[in-house]
C-alpha cells in the first residue's frame, strides 16, 4: 500500500510504502526495496514478538531506523482500517508505540478514520558539539535557542529561527550537512500554537523530508523546555511546502521543567495506491 501521511488530502503529506506481509523478507531485501521505493521511509509489518499488535521495521533509502513518526502512524492507520479498530500498538526498535485514532461518524457502519495520535518514546537531549557547523551549513548566523541534540531512536539537531519566512528561505549546503553523519537537522520558527518546520537529513538518504513525525515530538519538548510553548498545549506544525508536499502535524508534551511525562504527535493519513511487488 501507498499512504500519504500527515495529511487528509491525497498526493500531499509524506508518502509511505507499507508492506503488510513482510515476515519472510530478509533485511538486505528490505533495504533494497526501500531504495527501490525511494520514499523518505518504507515500513514492513511483521508478527508481534511481545504484547503489541504487530512489529514494524522502518527503512529510508539508505538505512534502517529504530523509530520514525510517519511510518508508525501510517502502518497503524493501515492496520486500524484493515482490522476495524481505533487503537493499535506497534513494536518498534525504540519500544512499543500506541496509536489511537478518532473515527468520523458514518452512515450505517463505522466511519472513516480521522486523526491518529501516537505516544512517542521520550527523548534524551544534550548540547550538540558541532552547532557551529550546523549553522554554517544552513547559512545562518545564529539561533534563537541553544542548538541541541535529541534522541528518540533517530537523532535530531534543533535550530530555532526568529521568523517562519527565514525557515522557508533556507538553502542549506547539503554536502556539509551530510558530513555531520546520521543526524537530521530540524529548523523551526513560529509562536503560540503555530510553527513552521523543515528537516534535512542527507546522510540517511532524505534530502528534505515532507513531514517528520519522530522529530515533531522532540521539537515540542525543545520549545517547552525553553519556555516557548506551554506544557500540555498542542501545537500545529506545518512542513513540506518547499517540496510541494504540504503536511500538518500536531504535537503536545506533558511534564514540567526538564521532567517529561509524555510526548504525543498526531496527524491524518490517506491511502492512495495498492500493488504487488514482483521480485
PDB file of C-alpha atoms in Angstrom:
ATOM      1  CA  UNK A   1       0.000   0.000   0.000  1.00  0.00           C
ATOM      2  CA  UNK A   2       0.982   3.610  -0.516  1.00  0.00           C
ATOM      3  CA  UNK A   3      -0.372   6.088   2.022  1.00  0.00           C
ATOM      4  CA  UNK A   4       0.077   9.833   2.290  1.00  0.00           C
ATOM      5  CA  UNK A   5       0.689  10.645   5.949  1.00  0.00           C
ATOM      6  CA  UNK A   6       0.222  13.833   7.964  1.00  0.00           C
ATOM      7  CA  UNK A   7      -2.451  14.959   5.535  1.00  0.00           C
ATOM      8  CA  UNK A   8      -6.032  14.105   4.657  1.00  0.00           C
ATOM      9  CA  UNK A   9      -5.521  15.213   1.045  1.00  0.00           C
ATOM     10  CA  UNK A  10      -4.217  12.625  -1.455  1.00  0.00           C
ATOM     11  CA  UNK A  11      -0.888  13.492  -3.124  1.00  0.00           C
ATOM     12  CA  UNK A  12       0.141  15.739  -0.264  1.00  0.00           C
ATOM     13  CA  UNK A  13       1.833  14.899   3.045  1.00  0.00           C
ATOM     14  CA  UNK A  14       4.645  12.359   3.324  1.00  0.00           C
ATOM     15  CA  UNK A  15       4.251   9.319   1.068  1.00  0.00           C
ATOM     16  CA  UNK A  16       4.827   5.944   2.693  1.00  0.00           C
ATOM     17  CA  UNK A  17       5.143   2.430   1.277  1.00  0.00           C
ATOM     18  CA  UNK A  18       3.629  -0.215   3.580  1.00  0.00           C
ATOM     19  CA  UNK A  19       4.427  -3.907   3.087  1.00  0.00           C
ATOM     20  CA  UNK A  20       1.913  -5.801   5.293  1.00  0.00           C
ATOM     21  CA  UNK A  21       3.206  -9.366   4.725  1.00  0.00           C
ATOM     22  CA  UNK A  22       6.904  -8.951   5.427  1.00  0.00           C
ATOM     23  CA  UNK A  23       7.732 -11.890   7.716  1.00  0.00           C
ATOM     24  CA  UNK A  24       9.709 -13.752   5.036  1.00  0.00           C
ATOM     25  CA  UNK A  25      11.626 -10.755   3.660  1.00  0.00           C
ATOM     26  CA  UNK A  26      15.306 -10.704   4.759  1.00  0.00           C
ATOM     27  CA  UNK A  27      16.875  -7.487   5.987  1.00  0.00           C
ATOM     28  CA  UNK A  28      19.023  -6.869   2.930  1.00  0.00           C
ATOM     29  CA  UNK A  29      15.982  -7.242   0.665  1.00  0.00           C
ATOM     30  CA  UNK A  30      14.036  -4.795   2.859  1.00  0.00           C
ATOM     31  CA  UNK A  31      16.783  -2.230   2.339  1.00  0.00           C
ATOM     32  CA  UNK A  32      16.805  -2.869  -1.404  1.00  0.00           C
ATOM     33  CA  UNK A  33      13.017  -2.496  -1.572  1.00  0.00           C
ATOM     34  CA  UNK A  34      13.190   0.805   0.343  1.00  0.00           C
ATOM     35  CA  UNK A  35      15.820   2.003  -2.114  1.00  0.00           C
ATOM     36  CA  UNK A  36      13.510   0.987  -4.984  1.00  0.00           C
ATOM     37  CA  UNK A  37      10.539   2.809  -3.434  1.00  0.00           C
ATOM     38  CA  UNK A  38      12.776   5.884  -2.994  1.00  0.00           C
ATOM     39  CA  UNK A  39      10.462   7.481  -0.415  1.00  0.00           C
ATOM     40  CA  UNK A  40      11.545   9.050   2.863  1.00  0.00           C
ATOM     41  CA  UNK A  41      10.671   5.745   4.547  1.00  0.00           C
ATOM     42  CA  UNK A  42       9.250   2.330   3.768  1.00  0.00           C
ATOM     43  CA  UNK A  43       7.721   0.224   6.550  1.00  0.00           C
ATOM     44  CA  UNK A  44       7.477  -3.564   6.821  1.00  0.00           C
ATOM     45  CA  UNK A  45       4.846  -5.149   9.074  1.00  0.00           C
ATOM     46  CA  UNK A  46       5.748  -8.385  10.882  1.00  0.00           C
ATOM     47  CA  UNK A  47       4.094 -10.538  13.566  1.00  0.00           C
ATOM     48  CA  UNK A  48       4.357  -9.164  17.084  1.00  0.00           C
ATOM     49  CA  UNK A  49       7.067 -10.545  19.344  1.00  0.00           C
ATOM     50  CA  UNK A  50       5.676  -9.063  22.567  1.00  0.00           C
ATOM     51  CA  UNK A  51       2.323  -7.625  23.615  1.00  0.00           C
ATOM     52  CA  UNK A  52       1.890  -5.315  20.618  1.00  0.00           C
ATOM     53  CA  UNK A  53      -0.468  -5.866  17.725  1.00  0.00           C
ATOM     54  CA  UNK A  54       2.396  -6.027  15.211  1.00  0.00           C
ATOM     55  CA  UNK A  55       6.106  -5.350  14.855  1.00  0.00           C
ATOM     56  CA  UNK A  56       7.437  -2.905  12.279  1.00  0.00           C
ATOM     57  CA  UNK A  57      10.808  -2.280  10.648  1.00  0.00           C
ATOM     58  CA  UNK A  58      11.470   1.091   9.062  1.00  0.00           C
ATOM     59  CA  UNK A  59      13.954   1.876   6.268  1.00  0.00           C
ATOM     60  CA  UNK A  60      14.997   5.034   4.479  1.00  0.00           C
ATOM     61  CA  UNK A  61      16.596   4.516   1.048  1.00  0.00           C
ATOM     62  CA  UNK A  62      19.960   4.307   2.854  1.00  0.00           C
ATOM     63  CA  UNK A  63      19.469   2.937   6.386  1.00  0.00           C
ATOM     64  CA  UNK A  64      17.176   1.251   8.897  1.00  0.00           C
ATOM     65  CA  UNK A  65      15.707   3.443  11.648  1.00  0.00           C
ATOM     66  CA  UNK A  66      14.652   2.218  15.110  1.00  0.00           C
ATOM     67  CA  UNK A  67      11.681   4.600  15.076  1.00  0.00           C
ATOM     68  CA  UNK A  68      10.127   7.166  12.764  1.00  0.00           C
ATOM     69  CA  UNK A  69       6.850   9.014  13.006  1.00  0.00           C
ATOM     70  CA  UNK A  70       5.126   8.860   9.639  1.00  0.00           C
ATOM     71  CA  UNK A  71       5.848   5.126   9.110  1.00  0.00           C
ATOM     72  CA  UNK A  72       4.450   4.370  12.566  1.00  0.00           C
ATOM     73  CA  UNK A  73       1.325   6.456  12.031  1.00  0.00           C
ATOM     74  CA  UNK A  74       0.863   5.119   8.500  1.00  0.00           C
ATOM     75  CA  UNK A  75       1.323   1.465   9.482  1.00  0.00           C
ATOM     76  CA  UNK A  76      -1.094   1.927  12.379  1.00  0.00           C
ATOM     77  CA  UNK A  77      -3.636   3.550  10.042  1.00  0.00           C
ATOM     78  CA  UNK A  78      -3.358   0.594   7.649  1.00  0.00           C
ATOM     79  CA  UNK A  79      -3.893  -1.943  10.451  1.00  0.00           C
ATOM     80  CA  UNK A  80      -6.719   0.034  12.059  1.00  0.00           C
ATOM     81  CA  UNK A  81      -8.580   0.253   8.744  1.00  0.00           C
ATOM     82  CA  UNK A  82      -7.953  -3.400   7.908  1.00  0.00           C
ATOM     83  CA  UNK A  83      -8.986  -4.719  11.313  1.00  0.00           C
ATOM     84  CA  UNK A  84     -11.745  -2.214  12.160  1.00  0.00           C
ATOM     85  CA  UNK A  85     -10.139  -0.876  15.317  1.00  0.00           C
ATOM     86  CA  UNK A  86      -9.278   2.503  16.787  1.00  0.00           C
ATOM     87  CA  UNK A  87      -6.177   1.574  18.832  1.00  0.00           C
ATOM     88  CA  UNK A  88      -3.030  -0.147  17.570  1.00  0.00           C
ATOM     89  CA  UNK A  89       0.190  -0.857  19.481  1.00  0.00           C
ATOM     90  CA  UNK A  90       3.269  -1.222  17.284  1.00  0.00           C
ATOM     91  CA  UNK A  91       6.543  -2.746  18.411  1.00  0.00           C
ATOM     92  CA  UNK A  92       9.406  -0.576  17.105  1.00  0.00           C
ATOM     93  CA  UNK A  93      13.154  -0.626  17.595  1.00  0.00           C
ATOM     94  CA  UNK A  94      12.663   2.099  20.215  1.00  0.00           C
ATOM     95  CA  UNK A  95       9.940   0.231  22.117  1.00  0.00           C
ATOM     96  CA  UNK A  96       6.152  -0.130  21.866  1.00  0.00           C
ATOM     97  CA  UNK A  97       4.238   2.847  20.448  1.00  0.00           C
ATOM     98  CA  UNK A  98       0.456   3.040  20.963  1.00  0.00           C
ATOM     99  CA  UNK A  99      -1.555   4.899  18.323  1.00  0.00           C
ATOM    100  CA  UNK A 100      -5.183   5.916  18.939  1.00  0.00           C
ATOM    101  CA  UNK A 101      -7.474   7.135  16.135  1.00  0.00           C
ATOM    102  CA  UNK A 102     -10.580   9.231  16.087  1.00  0.00           C
ATOM    103  CA  UNK A 103     -13.315   7.774  13.892  1.00  0.00           C
ATOM    104  CA  UNK A 104     -15.639  10.074  11.996  1.00  0.00           C
ATOM    105  CA  UNK A 105     -19.368   9.409  12.146  1.00  0.00           C
ATOM    106  CA  UNK A 106     -20.534   7.109   9.360  1.00  0.00           C
ATOM    107  CA  UNK A 107     -23.911   6.057   7.976  1.00  0.00           C
ATOM    108  CA  UNK A 108     -24.877   2.527   8.937  1.00  0.00           C
ATOM    109  CA  UNK A 109     -21.342   1.396   9.802  1.00  0.00           C
ATOM    110  CA  UNK A 110     -18.139   2.748  11.251  1.00  0.00           C
ATOM    111  CA  UNK A 111     -16.970   5.995   9.666  1.00  0.00           C
ATOM    112  CA  UNK A 112     -13.575   6.638   8.155  1.00  0.00           C
ATOM    113  CA  UNK A 113     -10.565   7.016  10.404  1.00  0.00           C
ATOM    114  CA  UNK A 114      -9.732  10.559  11.423  1.00  0.00           C
ATOM    115  CA  UNK A 115      -6.658  11.938  13.113  1.00  0.00           C
ATOM    116  CA  UNK A 116      -4.374   9.480  14.887  1.00  0.00           C
ATOM    117  CA  UNK A 117      -2.263  10.286  17.924  1.00  0.00           C
ATOM    118  CA  UNK A 118       0.872   8.318  18.825  1.00  0.00           C
ATOM    119  CA  UNK A 119       2.633   8.330  22.180  1.00  0.00           C
ATOM    120  CA  UNK A 120       6.289   8.515  21.263  1.00  0.00           C
ATOM    121  CA  UNK A 121       9.415   7.400  23.111  1.00  0.00           C
ATOM    122  CA  UNK A 122      10.551  10.164  25.471  1.00  0.00           C
ATOM    123  CA  UNK A 123      13.738  11.650  24.023  1.00  0.00           C
ATOM    124  CA  UNK A 124      17.049  12.292  25.697  1.00  0.00           C
ATOM    125  CA  UNK A 125      18.859  15.544  24.938  1.00  0.00           C
ATOM    126  CA  UNK A 126      22.046  17.484  25.407  1.00  0.00           C
ATOM    127  CA  UNK A 127      24.364  20.049  23.792  1.00  0.00           C
ATOM    128  CA  UNK A 128      25.479  19.445  20.218  1.00  0.00           C
ATOM    129  CA  UNK A 129      29.215  19.847  19.820  1.00  0.00           C
ATOM    130  CA  UNK A 130      29.037  20.773  16.127  1.00  0.00           C
ATOM    131  CA  UNK A 131      26.491  23.567  16.438  1.00  0.00           C
ATOM    132  CA  UNK A 132      28.750  25.978  14.549  1.00  0.00           C
ATOM    133  CA  UNK A 133      28.999  23.567  11.616  1.00  0.00           C
ATOM    134  CA  UNK A 134      25.203  23.222  11.526  1.00  0.00           C
ATOM    135  CA  UNK A 135      24.646  26.983  11.459  1.00  0.00           C
ATOM    136  CA  UNK A 136      27.287  27.421   8.761  1.00  0.00           C
ATOM    137  CA  UNK A 137      25.741  24.674   6.624  1.00  0.00           C
ATOM    138  CA  UNK A 138      22.340  26.337   6.953  1.00  0.00           C
ATOM    139  CA  UNK A 139      23.781  29.767   6.121  1.00  0.00           C
ATOM    140  CA  UNK A 140      22.502  31.446   9.294  1.00  0.00           C
ATOM    141  CA  UNK A 141      24.425  33.494  11.835  1.00  0.00           C
ATOM    142  CA  UNK A 142      22.731  32.144  14.958  1.00  0.00           C
ATOM    143  CA  UNK A 143      19.674  30.558  16.540  1.00  0.00           C
ATOM    144  CA  UNK A 144      17.020  31.809  18.943  1.00  0.00           C
ATOM    145  CA  UNK A 145      17.569  28.889  21.350  1.00  0.00           C
ATOM    146  CA  UNK A 146      20.542  26.641  22.130  1.00  0.00           C
ATOM    147  CA  UNK A 147      21.312  24.201  19.308  1.00  0.00           C
ATOM    148  CA  UNK A 148      20.744  20.844  20.983  1.00  0.00           C
ATOM    149  CA  UNK A 149      20.708  17.167  20.042  1.00  0.00           C
ATOM    150  CA  UNK A 150      17.664  15.000  20.828  1.00  0.00           C
ATOM    151  CA  UNK A 151      17.457  11.223  20.502  1.00  0.00           C
ATOM    152  CA  UNK A 152      14.236   9.179  20.482  1.00  0.00           C
ATOM    153  CA  UNK A 153      15.621   6.437  18.256  1.00  0.00           C
ATOM    154  CA  UNK A 154      16.671   8.778  15.425  1.00  0.00           C
ATOM    155  CA  UNK A 155      18.981  11.728  16.226  1.00  0.00           C
ATOM    156  CA  UNK A 156      17.852  15.291  15.558  1.00  0.00           C
ATOM    157  CA  UNK A 157      19.570  18.659  15.955  1.00  0.00           C
ATOM    158  CA  UNK A 158      17.210  21.600  16.544  1.00  0.00           C
ATOM    159  CA  UNK A 159      17.716  25.106  15.184  1.00  0.00           C
ATOM    160  CA  UNK A 160      15.035  27.643  16.171  1.00  0.00           C
ATOM    161  CA  UNK A 161      14.937  30.769  13.988  1.00  0.00           C
ATOM    162  CA  UNK A 162      13.121  34.051  14.552  1.00  0.00           C
ATOM    163  CA  UNK A 163      10.753  34.058  11.572  1.00  0.00           C
ATOM    164  CA  UNK A 164       8.952  31.340   9.569  1.00  0.00           C
ATOM    165  CA  UNK A 165       9.956  33.193   6.403  1.00  0.00           C
ATOM    166  CA  UNK A 166      13.622  32.564   7.250  1.00  0.00           C
ATOM    167  CA  UNK A 167      12.889  28.844   7.576  1.00  0.00           C
ATOM    168  CA  UNK A 168      11.182  28.885   4.174  1.00  0.00           C
ATOM    169  CA  UNK A 169      14.139  30.728   2.615  1.00  0.00           C
ATOM    170  CA  UNK A 170      16.821  28.265   3.774  1.00  0.00           C
ATOM    171  CA  UNK A 171      19.081  26.883   1.044  1.00  0.00           C
ATOM    172  CA  UNK A 172      21.410  24.634   3.028  1.00  0.00           C
ATOM    173  CA  UNK A 173      24.716  23.188   1.937  1.00  0.00           C
ATOM    174  CA  UNK A 174      23.604  19.552   1.753  1.00  0.00           C
ATOM    175  CA  UNK A 175      27.135  18.206   1.427  1.00  0.00           C
ATOM    176  CA  UNK A 176      28.100  19.975   4.665  1.00  0.00           C
ATOM    177  CA  UNK A 177      25.003  18.597   6.404  1.00  0.00           C
ATOM    178  CA  UNK A 178      25.764  15.085   5.149  1.00  0.00           C
ATOM    179  CA  UNK A 179      29.254  15.390   6.663  1.00  0.00           C
ATOM    180  CA  UNK A 180      27.616  15.648  10.105  1.00  0.00           C
ATOM    181  CA  UNK A 181      26.672  11.962   9.894  1.00  0.00           C
ATOM    182  CA  UNK A 182      23.402  10.291  10.814  1.00  0.00           C
ATOM    183  CA  UNK A 183      21.560  13.300  12.219  1.00  0.00           C
ATOM    184  CA  UNK A 184      18.559  15.175  10.921  1.00  0.00           C
ATOM    185  CA  UNK A 185      18.713  18.963  11.151  1.00  0.00           C
ATOM    186  CA  UNK A 186      15.307  20.341  12.118  1.00  0.00           C
ATOM    187  CA  UNK A 187      14.737  24.057  11.562  1.00  0.00           C
ATOM    188  CA  UNK A 188      11.661  25.676  13.061  1.00  0.00           C
ATOM    189  CA  UNK A 189      10.140  29.098  13.729  1.00  0.00           C
ATOM    190  CA  UNK A 190       6.805  30.394  14.918  1.00  0.00           C
ATOM    191  CA  UNK A 191       4.908  31.465  18.009  1.00  0.00           C
ATOM    192  CA  UNK A 192       1.986  30.368  20.126  1.00  0.00           C
ATOM    193  CA  UNK A 193       0.454  27.226  18.685  1.00  0.00           C
ATOM    194  CA  UNK A 194       1.540  27.723  15.040  1.00  0.00           C
ATOM    195  CA  UNK A 195       5.002  26.677  13.863  1.00  0.00           C
ATOM    196  CA  UNK A 196       6.771  26.071  10.553  1.00  0.00           C
ATOM    197  CA  UNK A 197       9.488  23.442  10.174  1.00  0.00           C
ATOM    198  CA  UNK A 198      11.881  21.893   7.663  1.00  0.00           C
ATOM    199  CA  UNK A 199      14.010  18.763   8.123  1.00  0.00           C
ATOM    200  CA  UNK A 200      17.202  17.929   6.258  1.00  0.00           C
ATOM    201  CA  UNK A 201      18.881  14.506   6.617  1.00  0.00           C
ATOM    202  CA  UNK A 202      21.025  13.865   3.518  1.00  0.00           C
ATOM    203  CA  UNK A 203      23.345  11.396   5.276  1.00  0.00           C
ATOM    204  CA  UNK A 204      20.498   8.862   5.623  1.00  0.00           C
ATOM    205  CA  UNK A 205      19.100   9.407   2.135  1.00  0.00           C
ATOM    206  CA  UNK A 206      16.499  12.085   2.926  1.00  0.00           C
ATOM    207  CA  UNK A 207      17.448  15.413   1.340  1.00  0.00           C
ATOM    208  CA  UNK A 208      14.364  17.164   2.707  1.00  0.00           C
ATOM    209  CA  UNK A 209      11.540  15.367   4.467  1.00  0.00           C
ATOM    210  CA  UNK A 210       7.938  16.442   3.767  1.00  0.00           C
ATOM    211  CA  UNK A 211       6.804  15.558   7.306  1.00  0.00           C
ATOM    212  CA  UNK A 212       8.868  14.238  10.207  1.00  0.00           C
ATOM    213  CA  UNK A 213       6.718  12.828  12.981  1.00  0.00           C
ATOM    214  CA  UNK A 214       9.624  11.491  15.024  1.00  0.00           C
ATOM    215  CA  UNK A 215      11.166  14.984  15.062  1.00  0.00           C
ATOM    216  CA  UNK A 216       7.929  16.813  15.856  1.00  0.00           C
ATOM    217  CA  UNK A 217       7.770  15.345  19.368  1.00  0.00           C
ATOM    218  CA  UNK A 218      11.286  16.384  20.418  1.00  0.00           C
ATOM    219  CA  UNK A 219      10.669  19.765  18.753  1.00  0.00           C
ATOM    220  CA  UNK A 220       7.767  20.325  21.134  1.00  0.00           C
ATOM    221  CA  UNK A 221       9.970  19.191  24.044  1.00  0.00           C
ATOM    222  CA  UNK A 222      12.691  21.642  22.971  1.00  0.00           C
ATOM    223  CA  UNK A 223      10.218  24.522  22.730  1.00  0.00           C
ATOM    224  CA  UNK A 224       8.574  23.663  26.058  1.00  0.00           C
ATOM    225  CA  UNK A 225      11.878  23.248  27.925  1.00  0.00           C
ATOM    226  CA  UNK A 226      12.958  26.695  26.766  1.00  0.00           C
ATOM    227  CA  UNK A 227       9.642  28.387  27.544  1.00  0.00           C
ATOM    228  CA  UNK A 228       8.420  28.989  24.004  1.00  0.00           C
ATOM    229  CA  UNK A 229       5.263  26.883  24.426  1.00  0.00           C
ATOM    230  CA  UNK A 230       3.332  25.657  27.441  1.00  0.00           C
ATOM    231  CA  UNK A 231       3.369  22.090  28.684  1.00  0.00           C
ATOM    232  CA  UNK A 232       0.084  20.416  27.781  1.00  0.00           C
ATOM    233  CA  UNK A 233      -0.510  22.816  24.874  1.00  0.00           C
ATOM    234  CA  UNK A 234      -0.991  21.252  21.447  1.00  0.00           C
ATOM    235  CA  UNK A 235       0.908  22.950  18.654  1.00  0.00           C
ATOM    236  CA  UNK A 236       0.368  22.712  14.901  1.00  0.00           C
ATOM    237  CA  UNK A 237       3.472  22.262  12.748  1.00  0.00           C
ATOM    238  CA  UNK A 238       3.440  22.959   9.008  1.00  0.00           C
ATOM    239  CA  UNK A 239       6.098  21.212   6.936  1.00  0.00           C
ATOM    240  CA  UNK A 240       6.740  20.138   3.355  1.00  0.00           C
ATOM    241  CA  UNK A 241       5.572  23.152   1.322  1.00  0.00           C
ATOM    242  CA  UNK A 242       9.060  23.658  -0.126  1.00  0.00           C
ATOM    243  CA  UNK A 243       8.981  20.164  -1.676  1.00  0.00           C
ATOM    244  CA  UNK A 244       5.348  20.527  -2.827  1.00  0.00           C
ATOM    245  CA  UNK A 245       4.096  18.085  -0.178  1.00  0.00           C
ATOM    246  CA  UNK A 246       2.311  20.275   2.408  1.00  0.00           C
ATOM    247  CA  UNK A 247       1.876  18.437   5.700  1.00  0.00           C
ATOM    248  CA  UNK A 248       0.304  19.183   9.063  1.00  0.00           C
ATOM    249  CA  UNK A 249       1.480  17.636  12.327  1.00  0.00           C
ATOM    250  CA  UNK A 250       0.236  18.131  15.876  1.00  0.00           C
ATOM    251  CA  UNK A 251       2.432  17.757  18.948  1.00  0.00           C
ATOM    252  CA  UNK A 252       1.970  18.018  22.691  1.00  0.00           C
ATOM    253  CA  UNK A 253       4.273  17.492  25.679  1.00  0.00           C
ATOM    254  CA  UNK A 254       3.155  16.670  29.195  1.00  0.00           C
ATOM    255  CA  UNK A 255       5.564  17.453  32.014  1.00  0.00           C
ATOM    256  CA  UNK A 256       7.278  20.297  33.821  1.00  0.00           C
ATOM    257  CA  UNK A 257      10.751  21.809  33.515  1.00  0.00           C
ATOM    258  CA  UNK A 258      13.117  19.045  32.398  1.00  0.00           C
ATOM    259  CA  UNK A 259      10.690  16.323  33.544  1.00  0.00           C
ATOM    260  CA  UNK A 260       8.878  14.906  30.526  1.00  0.00           C
ATOM    261  CA  UNK A 261       5.944  12.624  31.270  1.00  0.00           C
ATOM    262  CA  UNK A 262       4.621  12.047  27.741  1.00  0.00           C
ATOM    263  CA  UNK A 263       5.198  13.118  24.143  1.00  0.00           C
ATOM    264  CA  UNK A 264       2.280  12.894  21.725  1.00  0.00           C
ATOM    265  CA  UNK A 265       2.283  13.501  17.964  1.00  0.00           C
ATOM    266  CA  UNK A 266      -0.775  13.290  15.750  1.00  0.00           C
ATOM    267  CA  UNK A 267      -1.996  13.667  12.208  1.00  0.00           C
ATOM    268  CA  UNK A 268      -4.079  12.125   9.473  1.00  0.00           C
ATOM    269  CA  UNK A 269      -3.328   9.586   6.749  1.00  0.00           C
ATOM    270  CA  UNK A 270      -4.991   8.637   3.496  1.00  0.00           C
ATOM    271  CA  UNK A 271      -4.440   5.547   1.280  1.00  0.00           C
ATOM    272  CA  UNK A 272      -3.632   6.399  -2.355  1.00  0.00           C
ATOM    273  CA  UNK A 273      -2.491   3.179  -4.066  1.00  0.00           C
ATOM    274  CA  UNK A 274      -2.118  -0.579  -3.730  1.00  0.00           C
ATOM    275  CA  UNK A 275       0.014  -3.010  -5.653  1.00  0.00           C
ATOM    276  CA  UNK A 276       2.186  -6.127  -5.704  1.00  0.00           C
ATOM    277  CA  UNK A 277       5.970  -6.468  -5.557  1.00  0.00           C
ATOM    278  CA  UNK A 278       7.019  -8.756  -8.407  1.00  0.00           C
ATOM    279  CA  UNK A 279      10.547  -9.657  -7.277  1.00  0.00           C
TER     280      UNK A 279
END
